[in-house]
Tab-separated table of C-alpha atoms in Angstrom:
chain	number	residue	atom	x	y	z
A	22	MET	CA	83.529	76.710	145.933
A	23	ARG	CA	83.466	75.834	142.266
A	24	TYR	CA	85.349	78.239	139.943
A	25	LEU	CA	87.170	79.671	142.983
A	26	ASP	CA	89.063	76.934	144.805
A	27	GLU	CA	90.674	75.447	141.690
A	28	TYR	CA	92.152	78.862	140.843
A	29	ARG	CA	93.869	78.952	144.240
A	30	ASP	CA	95.880	75.735	143.839
A	31	PRO	CA	99.364	76.218	145.400
A	32	VAL	CA	101.030	73.644	143.309
A	33	LEU	CA	99.871	75.236	140.031
A	34	ALA	CA	100.798	78.606	141.467
A	35	ARG	CA	104.410	77.400	142.065
A	36	ALA	CA	104.604	76.036	138.494
A	37	LEU	CA	103.375	79.336	137.124
A	38	LEU	CA	105.926	81.265	139.179
A	39	GLU	CA	108.747	79.009	137.883
A	40	GLU	CA	107.529	79.671	134.343
A	41	ILE	CA	107.615	83.434	134.905
A	42	HIS	CA	111.152	83.133	136.341
A	43	ALA	CA	112.136	81.064	133.276
A	44	VAL	CA	110.655	83.484	130.742
A	45	ALA	CA	111.693	86.827	132.193
A	46	THR	CA	115.198	87.860	131.024
A	47	ARG	CA	114.897	91.637	131.619
A	48	PRO	CA	113.236	93.992	134.173
A	49	TRP	CA	109.589	94.823	133.411
A	50	THR	CA	106.994	97.057	135.122
A	51	ILE	CA	103.399	95.863	134.934
A	52	MET	CA	100.432	97.683	136.386
A	53	GLU	CA	97.340	95.877	137.632
A	54	VAL	CA	94.510	98.316	137.292
A	55	CYS	CA	91.955	96.877	139.605
A	56	GLY	CA	91.964	97.267	143.357
A	57	GLY	CA	90.603	93.700	143.781
A	58	GLN	CA	93.608	92.482	141.928
A	59	THR	CA	95.954	94.643	144.076
A	60	ASN	CA	94.363	93.060	147.170
A	61	THR	CA	95.112	89.517	145.946
A	62	ILE	CA	98.636	90.364	144.756
A	63	VAL	CA	99.653	91.970	148.036
A	64	ARG	CA	97.802	89.596	150.340
A	65	GLN	CA	99.276	86.489	148.609
A	66	GLY	CA	102.663	88.147	148.324
A	67	ILE	CA	102.718	87.517	144.568
A	68	ASP	CA	104.698	90.646	143.877
A	69	GLU	CA	107.432	89.444	146.247
A	70	LEU	CA	107.707	86.092	144.574
A	71	LEU	CA	108.310	87.488	141.088
A	72	PRO	CA	111.780	87.661	139.497
A	73	ALA	CA	113.675	90.611	140.949
A	74	GLY	CA	113.235	92.839	137.933
A	75	VAL	CA	109.524	92.191	137.322
A	76	ARG	CA	107.673	94.889	139.280
A	77	MET	CA	104.019	95.204	139.846
A	78	VAL	CA	102.739	98.769	140.296
A	79	HIS	CA	99.272	99.273	141.699
A	80	GLY	CA	96.807	101.227	139.637
A	81	PRO	CA	93.843	103.565	140.327
A	82	GLY	CA	91.145	100.840	140.156
A	83	CYS	CA	89.531	101.429	143.499
A	84	PRO	CA	86.343	103.502	142.989
A	85	VAL	CA	86.231	104.303	146.702
A	86	CYS	CA	89.753	105.758	146.449
A	87	VAL	CA	89.129	107.916	143.319
A	88	THR	CA	85.754	109.406	144.372
A	89	PRO	CA	86.493	113.132	144.719
A	90	LEU	CA	86.510	114.627	148.180
A	91	GLU	CA	83.838	117.079	147.255
A	92	ILE	CA	81.507	114.337	146.253
A	93	VAL	CA	82.094	112.698	149.650
A	94	ASP	CA	81.323	116.023	151.236
A	95	ARG	CA	78.164	116.312	149.149
A	96	ALA	CA	77.112	112.834	150.277
A	97	ILE	CA	77.582	113.878	153.915
A	98	ALA	CA	75.650	117.119	153.355
A	99	ILE	CA	72.724	115.099	151.924
A	100	ALA	CA	72.932	112.343	154.529
A	101	VAL	CA	72.507	114.719	157.512
A	102	ARG	CA	69.229	116.080	156.157
A	103	PRO	CA	66.391	115.077	158.489
A	104	ASN	CA	64.086	113.472	155.902
A	105	VAL	CA	66.823	111.500	154.026
A	106	ILE	CA	67.672	107.802	154.107
A	107	PHE	CA	71.220	107.746	152.569
A	108	THR	CA	72.124	104.397	151.084
A	109	SER	CA	75.563	103.283	150.010
A	110	TYR	CA	77.904	100.332	149.439
A	111	GLY	CA	79.648	99.631	152.653
A	112	ASP	CA	83.145	100.714	151.585
A	113	MET	CA	82.192	104.401	151.129
A	114	LEU	CA	81.169	104.907	154.730
A	115	ARG	CA	84.642	105.367	156.179
A	116	VAL	CA	86.062	107.442	153.377
A	117	PRO	CA	87.231	110.733	155.003
A	118	GLY	CA	85.541	113.861	153.779
A	119	SER	CA	86.991	117.354	154.540
A	120	ALA	CA	85.638	117.319	158.132
A	121	THR	CA	83.922	114.021	158.810
A	122	ASP	CA	82.819	110.771	157.208
A	123	LEU	CA	79.446	109.030	156.620
A	124	LEU	CA	79.902	106.485	159.462
A	125	THR	CA	80.517	109.402	161.964
A	126	VAL	CA	77.414	111.273	160.850
A	127	LYS	CA	75.486	107.964	161.065
A	128	ALA	CA	76.729	107.492	164.698
A	129	ALA	CA	75.479	111.077	165.351
A	130	GLY	CA	71.993	110.192	164.191
A	131	ALA	CA	71.893	110.507	160.345
A	132	ASP	CA	69.965	107.756	158.643
A	133	VAL	CA	72.788	106.162	156.630
A	134	ARG	CA	72.297	102.494	155.551
A	135	VAL	CA	74.501	99.970	153.832
A	136	VAL	CA	72.903	98.162	150.928
A	137	TYR	CA	74.122	94.986	149.211
A	138	THR	CA	72.582	95.953	145.918
A	139	PRO	CA	71.155	99.237	144.504
A	140	LEU	CA	67.826	97.463	144.111
A	141	ASP	CA	67.628	97.396	147.939
A	142	ALA	CA	67.758	101.200	147.862
A	143	VAL	CA	64.849	101.249	145.454
A	144	ARG	CA	62.894	98.952	147.777
A	145	LEU	CA	63.540	101.323	150.631
A	146	ALA	CA	62.096	104.155	148.590
A	147	GLU	CA	59.013	102.048	147.859
A	148	ARG	CA	58.563	101.210	151.550
A	149	HIS	CA	59.143	104.777	152.799
A	150	PRO	CA	57.178	107.063	150.352
A	151	ASP	CA	57.383	109.858	152.949
A	152	ARG	CA	61.193	109.868	152.992
A	153	GLU	CA	63.815	110.799	150.377
A	154	VAL	CA	65.974	107.799	149.567
A	155	VAL	CA	69.381	108.604	148.068
A	156	PHE	CA	71.774	106.061	146.660
A	157	PHE	CA	75.516	106.751	146.418
A	158	ALA	CA	76.165	105.518	142.856
A	159	VAL	CA	79.940	104.985	142.700
A	160	GLY	CA	81.980	102.429	140.771
A	161	PHE	CA	83.565	101.514	137.532
A	162	GLU	CA	81.912	99.920	134.477
A	163	THR	CA	81.241	96.733	136.434
A	164	THR	CA	78.893	98.492	138.823
A	165	ALA	CA	77.365	101.048	136.368
A	166	PRO	CA	74.741	98.607	134.880
A	167	ALA	CA	73.509	97.641	138.378
A	168	ASN	CA	73.195	101.323	139.351
A	169	ALA	CA	71.527	102.028	135.943
A	170	MET	CA	68.994	99.328	136.718
A	171	ALA	CA	68.107	100.980	140.012
A	172	VAL	CA	67.270	104.219	138.127
A	173	LEU	CA	65.341	102.373	135.396
A	174	HIS	CA	63.399	100.376	138.017
A	175	ALA	CA	62.627	103.501	140.105
A	176	ALA	CA	61.435	105.288	136.923
A	177	GLN	CA	59.261	102.318	136.008
A	178	LEU	CA	57.698	102.334	139.518
A	179	GLY	CA	57.162	106.080	139.274
A	180	LEU	CA	59.117	106.692	142.460
A	181	ARG	CA	59.592	110.440	143.046
A	182	ASN	CA	61.445	109.997	146.352
A	183	PHE	CA	64.482	108.151	144.907
A	184	SER	CA	67.639	109.803	143.628
A	185	VAL	CA	71.235	108.967	143.000
A	186	LEU	CA	74.545	110.733	143.818
A	187	VAL	CA	76.580	109.702	140.772
A	188	SER	CA	80.352	109.354	140.767
A	189	HIS	CA	81.025	106.781	138.071
A	190	VAL	CA	84.452	106.361	136.505
A	191	LEU	CA	85.781	104.617	133.421
A	192	VAL	CA	88.910	102.552	133.139
A	193	PRO	CA	90.384	103.188	129.659
A	194	PRO	CA	90.633	106.964	130.062
A	195	ALA	CA	92.542	106.501	133.304
A	196	MET	CA	94.916	104.076	131.592
A	197	THR	CA	95.422	106.659	128.865
A	198	ALA	CA	96.206	109.329	131.572
A	199	ILE	CA	98.723	107.027	133.185
A	200	LEU	CA	100.478	106.282	129.894
A	201	ASP	CA	100.505	109.976	128.958
A	202	ALA	CA	101.934	111.025	132.360
A	203	PRO	CA	105.530	112.204	132.072
A	204	GLY	CA	107.987	109.586	133.376
A	205	THR	CA	105.505	106.768	133.354
A	206	ARG	CA	107.162	103.431	134.015
A	207	VAL	CA	104.215	101.177	133.059
A	208	GLN	CA	105.090	98.810	130.271
A	209	ALA	CA	102.092	96.493	130.397
A	210	PHE	CA	98.655	96.306	131.941
A	211	LEU	CA	96.591	93.673	133.559
A	212	ALA	CA	93.096	94.871	132.666
A	213	ALA	CA	90.252	94.441	135.180
A	214	GLY	CA	88.354	91.215	134.517
A	215	HIS	CA	84.920	92.250	135.761
A	216	VAL	CA	85.035	95.608	134.010
A	217	CYS	CA	85.691	93.675	130.806
A	218	ALA	CA	82.929	91.214	131.622
A	219	ILE	CA	80.606	94.244	130.999
A	220	MET	CA	82.584	96.199	128.334
A	221	GLY	CA	84.551	93.498	126.541
A	222	TRP	CA	88.020	94.441	125.416
A	223	THR	CA	87.594	96.160	122.037
A	224	GLU	CA	88.214	99.660	123.545
A	225	TYR	CA	91.642	98.414	124.752
A	226	GLU	CA	92.829	97.383	121.294
A	227	PRO	CA	93.564	101.014	120.035
A	228	LEU	CA	95.263	101.669	123.397
A	229	ALA	CA	97.563	98.643	123.051
A	230	ALA	CA	98.444	99.553	119.487
A	231	ARG	CA	98.930	103.291	120.045
A	232	TYR	CA	101.072	102.998	123.169
A	233	ARG	CA	102.667	99.660	122.171
A	234	VAL	CA	101.720	98.159	125.554
A	235	PRO	CA	100.518	94.594	126.098
A	236	ILE	CA	97.190	94.464	127.866
A	237	VAL	CA	96.003	91.190	129.451
A	238	VAL	CA	92.366	90.947	130.626
A	239	THR	CA	92.873	89.136	133.951
A	240	GLY	CA	90.769	87.506	136.694
A	241	PHE	CA	91.028	87.865	140.457
A	242	GLU	CA	92.202	84.588	141.903
A	243	PRO	CA	95.957	83.920	142.531
A	244	LEU	CA	96.237	81.601	139.503
A	245	ASP	CA	94.500	84.109	137.258
A	246	LEU	CA	96.918	86.861	138.329
A	247	LEU	CA	99.953	84.651	137.872
A	248	GLU	CA	98.841	83.551	134.445
A	249	GLY	CA	98.069	87.192	133.532
A	250	ILE	CA	101.496	88.255	134.619
A	251	LEU	CA	103.064	85.360	132.649
A	252	MET	CA	101.109	86.356	129.521
A	253	ALA	CA	102.197	89.996	129.952
A	254	VAL	CA	105.867	88.986	130.483
A	255	CYS	CA	105.829	86.724	127.401
A	256	GLN	CA	104.441	89.630	125.255
A	257	LEU	CA	107.058	92.023	126.610
A	258	GLU	CA	109.893	89.511	125.969
A	259	GLU	CA	108.694	88.794	122.454
A	260	GLY	CA	108.086	92.504	121.680
A	261	ARG	CA	104.349	91.959	121.128
A	262	PHE	CA	101.693	94.466	122.281
A	263	GLU	CA	98.306	92.790	121.926
A	264	VAL	CA	95.140	92.504	123.986
A	265	GLU	CA	94.899	89.013	125.375
A	266	ASN	CA	92.217	87.436	127.521
A	267	GLN	CA	93.326	85.391	130.505
A	268	TYR	CA	89.840	85.492	132.073
A	269	ALA	CA	88.114	83.634	129.237
A	270	ARG	CA	85.662	81.812	131.526
A	271	ALA	CA	83.944	85.160	132.273
A	272	VAL	CA	84.892	87.679	129.596
A	273	ARG	CA	83.904	87.740	125.944
A	274	ARG	CA	85.386	90.174	123.407
A	275	THR	CA	82.291	92.402	123.084
A	276	GLY	CA	81.198	92.142	126.731
A	277	ASN	CA	77.632	92.016	127.983
A	278	ALA	CA	75.249	93.645	125.450
A	279	ALA	CA	72.234	93.871	127.776
A	280	ALA	CA	74.302	95.510	130.539
A	281	GLN	CA	75.868	98.010	128.105
A	282	GLU	CA	72.409	98.935	126.761
A	283	ALA	CA	71.043	99.795	130.224
A	284	MET	CA	74.222	101.719	131.018
A	285	THR	CA	74.035	103.908	127.880
A	286	LYS	CA	70.371	104.477	128.409
A	287	VAL	CA	70.757	105.915	131.908
A	288	PHE	CA	74.228	107.478	131.745
A	289	HIS	CA	76.300	109.430	129.248
A	290	VAL	CA	80.043	109.889	129.238
A	291	SER	CA	81.296	113.021	131.005
A	292	ASP	CA	84.505	114.581	132.230
A	293	ARG	CA	85.303	113.450	135.808
A	294	THR	CA	87.646	114.488	138.593
A	295	TRP	CA	89.554	111.591	140.106
A	296	ARG	CA	90.606	111.998	143.684
A	297	GLY	CA	94.371	112.375	143.874
A	298	ILE	CA	94.745	112.555	140.056
A	299	GLY	CA	92.619	115.465	138.876
A	300	GLU	CA	90.178	115.929	135.995
A	301	ILE	CA	90.458	113.421	133.133
A	302	PRO	CA	88.386	114.202	130.064
A	303	ALA	CA	85.504	111.745	129.192
A	304	SER	CA	86.491	109.547	132.100
A	305	GLY	CA	83.179	109.111	133.901
A	306	LEU	CA	79.460	108.758	133.666
A	307	ALA	CA	76.724	111.248	134.474
A	308	LEU	CA	72.949	110.838	134.301
A	309	ALA	CA	71.578	111.161	130.757
A	310	PRO	CA	69.212	114.176	130.172
A	311	GLU	CA	66.073	111.959	130.438
A	312	TYR	CA	67.054	110.845	133.913
A	313	THR	CA	68.304	114.111	135.462
A	314	ASP	CA	65.160	114.117	137.743
A	315	PHE	CA	66.956	111.428	139.671
A	316	ASP	CA	70.033	113.613	140.252
A	317	ALA	CA	70.596	114.092	144.007
A	318	VAL	CA	73.029	116.997	143.450
A	319	THR	CA	70.294	119.181	141.934
A	320	ARG	CA	67.519	117.774	144.189
A	321	PHE	CA	69.381	118.695	147.342
A	322	GLU	CA	71.257	121.702	145.873
A	323	VAL	CA	74.712	120.587	146.970
A	324	GLY	CA	76.447	121.527	143.774
A	325	GLY	CA	78.274	124.421	145.548
A	326	VAL	CA	80.067	122.195	148.020
A	327	THR	CA	83.876	122.266	147.532
A	328	ALA	CA	86.596	120.646	149.488
A	329	ARG	CA	90.277	120.680	150.449
A	330	GLU	CA	92.549	117.595	150.659
A	331	ASN	CA	94.756	116.763	153.633
A	332	PRO	CA	98.234	117.947	152.486
A	333	ALA	CA	100.117	115.045	154.184
A	334	CYS	CA	98.400	112.460	151.913
A	335	VAL	CA	100.200	111.297	148.742
A	336	ALA	CA	97.184	109.438	147.426
A	337	GLY	CA	97.627	110.909	143.928
A	338	GLU	CA	101.096	109.457	143.465
A	339	ILE	CA	99.933	106.147	144.981
A	340	LEU	CA	96.984	105.931	142.569
A	341	GLN	CA	99.173	106.655	139.556
A	342	GLY	CA	101.743	104.114	140.670
A	343	THR	CA	104.612	106.585	141.022
A	344	LYS	CA	104.857	105.935	144.785
A	345	VAL	CA	104.197	102.929	147.009
A	346	PRO	CA	102.648	103.358	150.457
A	347	THR	CA	105.872	102.576	152.186
A	348	ASP	CA	107.374	105.677	150.626
A	349	CYS	CA	104.874	107.836	152.595
A	350	VAL	CA	105.869	109.331	155.950
A	351	ALA	CA	102.277	109.186	157.163
A	352	TYR	CA	101.790	105.461	156.290
A	353	GLY	CA	101.259	103.312	159.344
A	354	VAL	CA	102.138	106.320	161.635
A	355	ILE	CA	99.326	108.899	161.485
A	356	CYS	CA	97.514	107.094	158.634
A	357	THR	CA	96.101	103.654	159.416
A	358	PRO	CA	92.955	101.719	158.350
A	359	ARG	CA	91.429	102.829	161.694
A	360	HIS	CA	92.252	106.456	161.151
A	361	PRO	CA	92.783	106.938	157.358
A	362	LEU	CA	94.118	110.280	156.052
A	363	GLY	CA	93.259	109.352	152.493
A	364	ALA	CA	91.018	107.042	150.597
A	365	PRO	CA	93.566	104.416	149.600
A	366	MET	CA	93.886	103.491	153.297
A	367	VAL	CA	90.142	102.963	153.613
A	368	SER	CA	88.956	100.285	151.299
A	369	ALA	CA	90.499	96.819	151.506
A	370	GLU	CA	91.117	97.368	147.793
A	371	GLY	CA	93.087	100.577	148.318
A	372	THR	CA	96.777	100.080	147.898
A	373	CYS	CA	97.683	101.553	151.264
A	374	ALA	CA	95.152	99.397	153.177
A	375	ALA	CA	96.207	96.332	151.256
A	376	PHE	CA	99.847	96.997	152.254
A	377	HIS	CA	98.905	97.717	155.856
A	378	ASN	CA	96.663	94.677	156.195
A	379	ALA	CA	99.520	92.485	154.756
A	380	GLY	CA	101.867	93.876	157.389
A	381	ARG	CA	104.146	95.592	154.914
A	382	LEU	CA	106.659	97.767	156.786
A	383	THR	CA	108.213	101.021	155.892
A	384	PRO	CA	111.833	100.613	154.669
A	385	SER	CA	113.230	102.258	157.858
A	386	GLU	CA	111.489	99.771	160.171
A	387	PRO	CA	113.623	96.800	161.121
A	388	THR	CA	112.273	93.404	159.896
A	389	PRO	CA	111.092	91.474	162.963
B	19	MET	CA	84.510	97.047	144.741
B	20	CYS	CA	84.369	95.085	141.472
B	21	LEU	CA	84.177	91.921	143.497
B	22	GLY	CA	82.297	89.261	141.597
B	23	VAL	CA	81.509	85.836	143.011
B	24	PRO	CA	80.679	82.701	140.951
B	25	GLY	CA	77.514	80.925	141.933
B	26	LYS	CA	75.003	78.540	140.434
B	27	ILE	CA	71.431	79.585	139.449
B	28	VAL	CA	69.023	77.350	141.390
B	29	GLU	CA	65.780	79.123	140.684
B	30	MET	CA	64.414	81.728	138.254
B	31	THR	CA	61.702	83.830	139.906
B	32	GLY	CA	61.002	86.199	137.015
B	33	GLY	CA	59.511	89.629	137.601
B	34	GLU	CA	60.598	92.997	136.197
B	35	PRO	CA	63.613	93.194	136.332
B	36	SER	CA	63.885	89.398	136.257
B	37	MET	CA	65.257	87.854	139.405
B	38	GLY	CA	66.501	84.466	140.545
B	39	VAL	CA	68.160	82.629	143.388
B	40	VAL	CA	71.916	81.902	143.169
B	41	ASP	CA	73.729	79.344	145.337
B	42	PHE	CA	77.207	80.269	146.463
B	43	GLY	CA	78.602	77.049	147.900
B	44	GLY	CA	75.526	76.569	150.112
B	45	LEU	CA	74.692	80.195	150.720
B	46	ARG	CA	71.639	81.292	148.690
B	47	ARG	CA	70.882	84.832	147.718
B	48	GLU	CA	68.518	86.592	145.332
B	49	ALA	CA	70.192	88.092	142.301
B	50	CYS	CA	69.018	90.156	139.332
B	51	LEU	CA	69.226	88.111	136.140
B	52	ALA	CA	68.251	90.897	133.672
B	53	TYR	CA	71.744	91.100	132.232
B	54	VAL	CA	72.086	87.376	131.509
B	55	PRO	CA	68.840	86.874	129.551
B	56	GLU	CA	70.083	83.549	128.107
B	57	ALA	CA	70.893	82.051	131.503
B	58	ALA	CA	69.080	78.960	132.783
B	59	VAL	CA	68.864	77.051	136.066
B	60	GLY	CA	72.109	75.169	136.538
B	61	ASP	CA	74.271	77.798	134.864
B	62	TYR	CA	77.102	79.344	136.893
B	63	VAL	CA	77.107	83.131	136.818
B	64	ILE	CA	79.421	85.846	138.215
B	65	VAL	CA	77.437	87.994	140.632
B	66	HIS	CA	78.391	91.608	141.425
B	67	VAL	CA	76.338	93.773	143.783
B	68	GLY	CA	73.344	91.513	143.402
B	69	PHE	CA	73.515	91.350	139.592
B	70	ALA	CA	74.671	88.429	137.452
B	71	ILE	CA	76.990	90.080	135.000
B	72	SER	CA	78.369	87.059	133.099
B	73	ILE	CA	77.686	83.375	132.549
B	74	VAL	CA	80.693	81.243	133.368
B	75	ASP	CA	81.884	79.424	130.262
B	76	GLU	CA	82.532	75.917	131.605
B	77	GLN	CA	84.544	74.876	128.576
B	78	GLU	CA	86.852	77.889	128.900
B	79	ALA	CA	87.137	77.300	132.620
B	80	ARG	CA	88.334	73.758	131.909
B	81	ARG	CA	90.652	74.889	129.156
B	82	THR	CA	92.385	77.485	131.340
B	83	LEU	CA	93.033	74.820	134.027
B	84	ALA	CA	94.273	72.385	131.348
B	85	VAL	CA	96.734	75.055	130.059
B	86	LEU	CA	98.004	75.654	133.606
B	87	ARG	CA	98.377	71.921	134.285
B	88	ALA	CA	100.449	71.572	131.129
B	89	ILE	CA	103.103	73.883	132.548
B	90	PRO	CA	106.200	71.818	133.341
B	91	GLY	CA	106.176	70.810	137.025
B	92	GLY	CA	102.456	71.521	137.512
B	93	LEU	CA	100.930	68.218	136.216
B	94	ASP	CA	103.622	65.992	137.614
B	95	GLU	CA	103.206	67.191	141.105
B	96	ILE	CA	99.408	67.123	140.991
B	97	SER	CA	99.124	63.588	139.643
B	98	ARG	CA	101.467	62.329	142.372
């Protein structure tokens, strides 16, 4: 496919790798923020082909992984109501709640449906005026405008049987939290290309300057990631800390104005709890006052639902890049993609699932 | 989750919000075009959860590849 295949060229990938090896003279630690990028890096083995000292650490950019347990529990509490059609992106269905998950309650008879786009959820509400249709609005800045449009469209249609369970998170506050964490090893970031397609990169400029970290807006194909890593290493070697844009074919400095406008109309910035990390101030989106009629939490009175994490899961350290999955005793033993203990093992973009799917072994296991 | 796939707009169907049909290497799907108001039939867009979020800049796409091909070793082997 055009704009995909040419960025997967193995000959160019080798040339880029050689260039990274030629440029890197010291050890560097670079974090890729986005789970989609983690997936490409681990699946293609890019991290294992880098110079010995250049380490990729995997960031918290998997919305499925950082959605708090209590929100998953609230989703389940809503989904089991008899009159509800609960709609969600597919990846949320297997995320373990405290006691069960959405897929299990669906198997037991709850009307849980996977939608490709939030507009499909609005269409369901139009078609079923006698049912309550709830959409699980998770995601980063990339997804927020789509979810905002669902609310705007439902409002325009005057639908009173449509609501959203919102758990939106924002990337820059999470990067700040990672840089502020004691003992952080991250020296440069690959910023998430599609988040920046919406938001642009102006909000990363003060971050790069304040923490003196290079930030490279990067795409998702192997060549994009290799070029992003090369650009980050060049900046580190030269002592620069700028925001650079590797993903120029899709990202402009100020982002997508129409999408930002819809997003700020429907949502306002709020504090958010990140699963495994805790509360980060001003790190999420909640419905703006004009649209609180669409809030599923108040409509179904599930605000009181609280939850408890499985103590064996080290998801928090994984998401902050202080541990890798192979450091975890549960990894691959009692925690697998079929039976995940924590969210990073669920989504293909979760670091644990990416490692497991690529066949990465724990250090104690002999290499076959 | 933030997966975005490039495809070519083959039809604008309008409506509110404005919709169109995008071709992904032969597979065609409806997409919302409300966030790319300047897009036209023939443009490539990045589609995420049924929404076009960005028009692919063909010039930048070519430039990126040209930069990569200029890396020593890259061009030689490709032209062979």
